[in-house]
Tab-separated table of C-alpha atoms in Angstrom:
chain	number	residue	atom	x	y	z
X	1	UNK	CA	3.635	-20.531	-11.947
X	2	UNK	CA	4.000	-22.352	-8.902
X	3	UNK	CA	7.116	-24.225	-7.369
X	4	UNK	CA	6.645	-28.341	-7.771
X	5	UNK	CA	6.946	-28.855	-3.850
X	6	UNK	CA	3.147	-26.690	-3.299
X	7	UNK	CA	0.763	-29.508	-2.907
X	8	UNK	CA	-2.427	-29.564	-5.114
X	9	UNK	CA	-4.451	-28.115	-2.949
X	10	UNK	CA	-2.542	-25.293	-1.734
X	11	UNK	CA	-2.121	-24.747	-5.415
X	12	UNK	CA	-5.877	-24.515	-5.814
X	13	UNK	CA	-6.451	-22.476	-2.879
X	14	UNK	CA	-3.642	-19.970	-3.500
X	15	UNK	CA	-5.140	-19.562	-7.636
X	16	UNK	CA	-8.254	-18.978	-5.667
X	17	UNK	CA	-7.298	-16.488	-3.551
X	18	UNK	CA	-5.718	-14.307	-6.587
X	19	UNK	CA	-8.694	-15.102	-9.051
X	20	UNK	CA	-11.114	-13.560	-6.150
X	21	UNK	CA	-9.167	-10.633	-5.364
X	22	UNK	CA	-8.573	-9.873	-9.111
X	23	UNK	CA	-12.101	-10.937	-10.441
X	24	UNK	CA	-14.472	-11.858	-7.694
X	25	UNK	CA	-16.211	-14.862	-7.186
X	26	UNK	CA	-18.674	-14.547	-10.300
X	27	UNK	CA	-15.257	-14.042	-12.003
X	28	UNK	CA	-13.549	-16.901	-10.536
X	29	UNK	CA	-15.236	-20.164	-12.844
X	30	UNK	CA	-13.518	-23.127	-11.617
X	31	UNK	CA	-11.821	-23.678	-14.959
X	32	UNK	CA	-9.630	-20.323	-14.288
X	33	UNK	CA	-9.235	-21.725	-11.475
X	34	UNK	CA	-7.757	-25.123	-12.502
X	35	UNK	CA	-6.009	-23.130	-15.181
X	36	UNK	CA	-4.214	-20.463	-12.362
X	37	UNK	CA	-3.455	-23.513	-10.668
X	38	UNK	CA	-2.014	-26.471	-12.952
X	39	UNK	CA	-4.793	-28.639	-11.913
X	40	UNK	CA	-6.892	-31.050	-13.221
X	41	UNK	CA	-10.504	-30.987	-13.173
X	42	UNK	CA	-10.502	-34.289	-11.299
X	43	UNK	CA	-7.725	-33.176	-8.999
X	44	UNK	CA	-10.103	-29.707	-7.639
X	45	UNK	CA	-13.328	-32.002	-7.233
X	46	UNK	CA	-11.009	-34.481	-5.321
X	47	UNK	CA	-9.774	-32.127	-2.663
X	48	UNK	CA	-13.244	-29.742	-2.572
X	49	UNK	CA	-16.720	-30.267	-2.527
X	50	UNK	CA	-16.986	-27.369	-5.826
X	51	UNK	CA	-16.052	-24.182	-5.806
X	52	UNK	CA	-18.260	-22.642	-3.078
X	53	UNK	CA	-15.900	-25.015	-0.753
X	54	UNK	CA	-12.844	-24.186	-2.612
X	55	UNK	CA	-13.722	-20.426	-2.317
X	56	UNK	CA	-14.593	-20.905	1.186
X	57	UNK	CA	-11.157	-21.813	2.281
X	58	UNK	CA	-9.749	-19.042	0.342
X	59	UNK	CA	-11.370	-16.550	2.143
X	60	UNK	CA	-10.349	-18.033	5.357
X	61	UNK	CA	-6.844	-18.516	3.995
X	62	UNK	CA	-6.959	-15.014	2.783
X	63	UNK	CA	-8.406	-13.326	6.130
X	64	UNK	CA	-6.087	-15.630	7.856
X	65	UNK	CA	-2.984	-14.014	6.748
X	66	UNK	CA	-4.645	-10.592	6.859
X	67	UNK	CA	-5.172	-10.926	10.592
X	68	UNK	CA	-1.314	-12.360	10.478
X	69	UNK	CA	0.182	-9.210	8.664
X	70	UNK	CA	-2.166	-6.883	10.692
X	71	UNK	CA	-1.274	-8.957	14.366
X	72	UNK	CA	2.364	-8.328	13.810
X	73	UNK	CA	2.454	-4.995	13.146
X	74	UNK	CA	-0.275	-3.898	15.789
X	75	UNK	CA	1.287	-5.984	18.189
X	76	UNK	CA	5.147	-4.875	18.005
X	77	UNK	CA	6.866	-2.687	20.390
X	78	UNK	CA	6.025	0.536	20.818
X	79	UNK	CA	3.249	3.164	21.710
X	80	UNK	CA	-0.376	3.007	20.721
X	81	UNK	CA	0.296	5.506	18.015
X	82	UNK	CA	3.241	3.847	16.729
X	83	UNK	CA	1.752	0.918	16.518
X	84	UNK	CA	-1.408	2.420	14.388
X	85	UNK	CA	1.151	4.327	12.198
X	86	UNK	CA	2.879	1.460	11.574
X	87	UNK	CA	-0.691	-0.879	10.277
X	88	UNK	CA	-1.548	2.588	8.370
X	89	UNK	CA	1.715	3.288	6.595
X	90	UNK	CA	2.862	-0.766	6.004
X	91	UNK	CA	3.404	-1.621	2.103
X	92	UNK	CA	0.574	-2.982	0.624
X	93	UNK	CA	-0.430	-3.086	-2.995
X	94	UNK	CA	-2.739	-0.083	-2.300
X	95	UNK	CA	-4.437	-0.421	-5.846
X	96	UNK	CA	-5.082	-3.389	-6.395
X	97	UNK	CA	-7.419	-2.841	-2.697
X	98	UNK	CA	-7.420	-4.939	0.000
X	99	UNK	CA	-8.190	-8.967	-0.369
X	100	UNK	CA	-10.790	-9.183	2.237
X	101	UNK	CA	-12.243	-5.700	1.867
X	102	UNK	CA	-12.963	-6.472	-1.988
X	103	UNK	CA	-15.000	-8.998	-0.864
X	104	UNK	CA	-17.499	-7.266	0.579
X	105	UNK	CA	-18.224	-5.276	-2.947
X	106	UNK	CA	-19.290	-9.003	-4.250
X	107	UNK	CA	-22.631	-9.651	-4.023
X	108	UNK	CA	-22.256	-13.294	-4.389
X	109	UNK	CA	-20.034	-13.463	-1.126
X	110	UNK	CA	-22.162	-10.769	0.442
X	111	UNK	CA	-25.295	-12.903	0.097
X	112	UNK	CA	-23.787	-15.942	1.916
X	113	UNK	CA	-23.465	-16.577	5.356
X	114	UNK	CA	-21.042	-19.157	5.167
X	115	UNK	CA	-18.973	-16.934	2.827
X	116	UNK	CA	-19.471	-13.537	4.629
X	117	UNK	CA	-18.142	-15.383	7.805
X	118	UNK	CA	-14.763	-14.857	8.043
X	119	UNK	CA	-14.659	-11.558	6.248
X	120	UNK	CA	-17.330	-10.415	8.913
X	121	UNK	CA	-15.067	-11.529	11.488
X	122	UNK	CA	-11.401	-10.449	10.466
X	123	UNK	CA	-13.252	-6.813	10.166
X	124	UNK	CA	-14.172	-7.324	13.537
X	125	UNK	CA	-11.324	-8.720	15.147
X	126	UNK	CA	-9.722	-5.893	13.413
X	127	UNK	CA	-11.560	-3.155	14.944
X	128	UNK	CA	-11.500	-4.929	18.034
X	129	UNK	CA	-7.641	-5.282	18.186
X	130	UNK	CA	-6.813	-1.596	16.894
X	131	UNK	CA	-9.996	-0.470	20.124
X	132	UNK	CA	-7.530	-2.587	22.654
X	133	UNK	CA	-4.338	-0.549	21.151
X	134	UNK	CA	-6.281	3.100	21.395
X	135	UNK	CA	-8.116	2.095	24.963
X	136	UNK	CA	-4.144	1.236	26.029
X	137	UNK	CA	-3.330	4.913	24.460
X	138	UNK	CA	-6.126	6.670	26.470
X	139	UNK	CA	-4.882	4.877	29.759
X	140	UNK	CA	-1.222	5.784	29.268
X	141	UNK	CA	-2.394	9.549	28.561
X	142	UNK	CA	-0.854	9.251	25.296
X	143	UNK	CA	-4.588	10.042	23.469
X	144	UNK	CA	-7.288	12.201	24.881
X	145	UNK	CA	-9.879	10.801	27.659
X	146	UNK	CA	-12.241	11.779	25.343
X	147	UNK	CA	-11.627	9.497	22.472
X	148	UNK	CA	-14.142	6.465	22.412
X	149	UNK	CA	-11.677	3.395	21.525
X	150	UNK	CA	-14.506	1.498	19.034
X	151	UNK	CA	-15.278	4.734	17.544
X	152	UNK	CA	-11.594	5.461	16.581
X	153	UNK	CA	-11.374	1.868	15.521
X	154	UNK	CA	-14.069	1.898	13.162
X	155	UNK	CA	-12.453	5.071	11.611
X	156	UNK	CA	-9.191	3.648	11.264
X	157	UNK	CA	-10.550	0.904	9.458
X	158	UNK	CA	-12.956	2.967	7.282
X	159	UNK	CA	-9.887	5.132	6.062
X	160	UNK	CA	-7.798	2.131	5.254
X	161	UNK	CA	-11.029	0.570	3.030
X	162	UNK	CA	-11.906	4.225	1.957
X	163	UNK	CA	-8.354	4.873	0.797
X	164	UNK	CA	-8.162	1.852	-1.375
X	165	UNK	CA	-11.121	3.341	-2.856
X	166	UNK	CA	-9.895	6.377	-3.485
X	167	UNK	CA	-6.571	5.246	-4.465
X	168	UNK	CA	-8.204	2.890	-7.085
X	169	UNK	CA	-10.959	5.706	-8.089
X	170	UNK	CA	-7.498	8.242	-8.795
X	171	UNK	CA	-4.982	5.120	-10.533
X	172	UNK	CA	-2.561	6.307	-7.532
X	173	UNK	CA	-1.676	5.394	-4.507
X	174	UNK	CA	-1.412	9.376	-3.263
X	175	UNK	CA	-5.300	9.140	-2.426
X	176	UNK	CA	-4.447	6.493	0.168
X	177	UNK	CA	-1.125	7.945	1.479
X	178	UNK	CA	-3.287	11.399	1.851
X	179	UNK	CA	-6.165	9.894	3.908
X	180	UNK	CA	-4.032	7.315	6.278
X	181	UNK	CA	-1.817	10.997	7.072
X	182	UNK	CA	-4.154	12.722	7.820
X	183	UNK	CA	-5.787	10.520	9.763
X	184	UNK	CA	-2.363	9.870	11.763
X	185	UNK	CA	-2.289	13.616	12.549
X	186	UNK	CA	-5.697	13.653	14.286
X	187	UNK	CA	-4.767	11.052	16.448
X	188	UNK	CA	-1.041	12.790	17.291
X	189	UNK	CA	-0.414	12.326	20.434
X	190	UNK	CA	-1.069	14.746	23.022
X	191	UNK	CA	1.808	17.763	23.495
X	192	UNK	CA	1.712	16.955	27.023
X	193	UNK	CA	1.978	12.782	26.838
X	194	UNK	CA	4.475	11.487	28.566
């Protein structure tokens, strides 16, 4: 399953991160684990304190490359709209939902502060990164005055989690497509933008 030069650990951590996005962490018993992973028993307790540990920097790893996939696309070239388009209509594996968002369905990761963490804050560096690209929109004139940059953040983000939803709900991916276009056309830029 894995290529021989993956170290243990990253082998552990990377089963983790599929076994919590597929099952959750209830779902994810540390023998699936070891099993995703070609590990020993010995070999997990070695690297990781048990599987809260193990779990814990899955989630990181997982909201890690999140912020990665989402920080290159919001950050390329172009205009504020662009750039939104471009984190709305990306290719993702719409249902099968997103990896962090999932996470905040479990109750078990819900219920822990130290597991809660860095989903808590990848949401909000999201909404904080895609309120910096709409604030730079209002200022060029591209977007209305009017718009309040957190508000349209929070709404961005709310139709990507909502559309994995729906997608998932419908077993097709036209639910999300629908709601990320139609969010796109009420931000449009203005007729008059430079």
């Amino acid at each position: 399953m894995y290529s021989d030069p993956m170290s243990t650990p990253d082998r552990l951590i990377e089963a983790t991160q599929e076994l919590l996005w597929e099952r959750g962490y209830v779902g994810t018993s540390p023998k699936a684990i070891q099993q995703h992973a070609g590990a020993g028993q010995g070999s997990m307790y070695h690297h990781f304190a048990g599987k809260p540990d193990l779990a814990l920097t899955a989630i990181r790893r997982t909201a890690e490359e999140l912020r990665g996939t989402a920080g290159r696309l919001l950050d390329a070239p172009g205009s504020a709209y662009q750039r939104i388009s471009g984190y709305l209509l990306r290719e993702r594996d719409v249902l099968r939902g997103c990896p962090v968002g999932r996470l905040t369905m479990d109750p078990e990761v819900i219920a822990s502060d130290a597991l809660r963490a860095p989903v808590e804050e990848t949401i909000g560096w999201l909404r904080d990164r895609l309120a910096t690209i709409v604030q730079e929109g209002v200022d060029r004139g591209e977007f209305s005055s009017s718009l309040v940059p957190q508000d349209i953040a929070a709404a961005v983000v709310a139709t990507v989690q909502g559309g994995y939803v729906l997608a998932r709900a419908s077993g097709s991916t036209d639910a999300f497509d629908a709601a990320a276009r139609g969010l796109l056309a009420l931000l449009a830029p203005r007729p008059d933008a430079a």
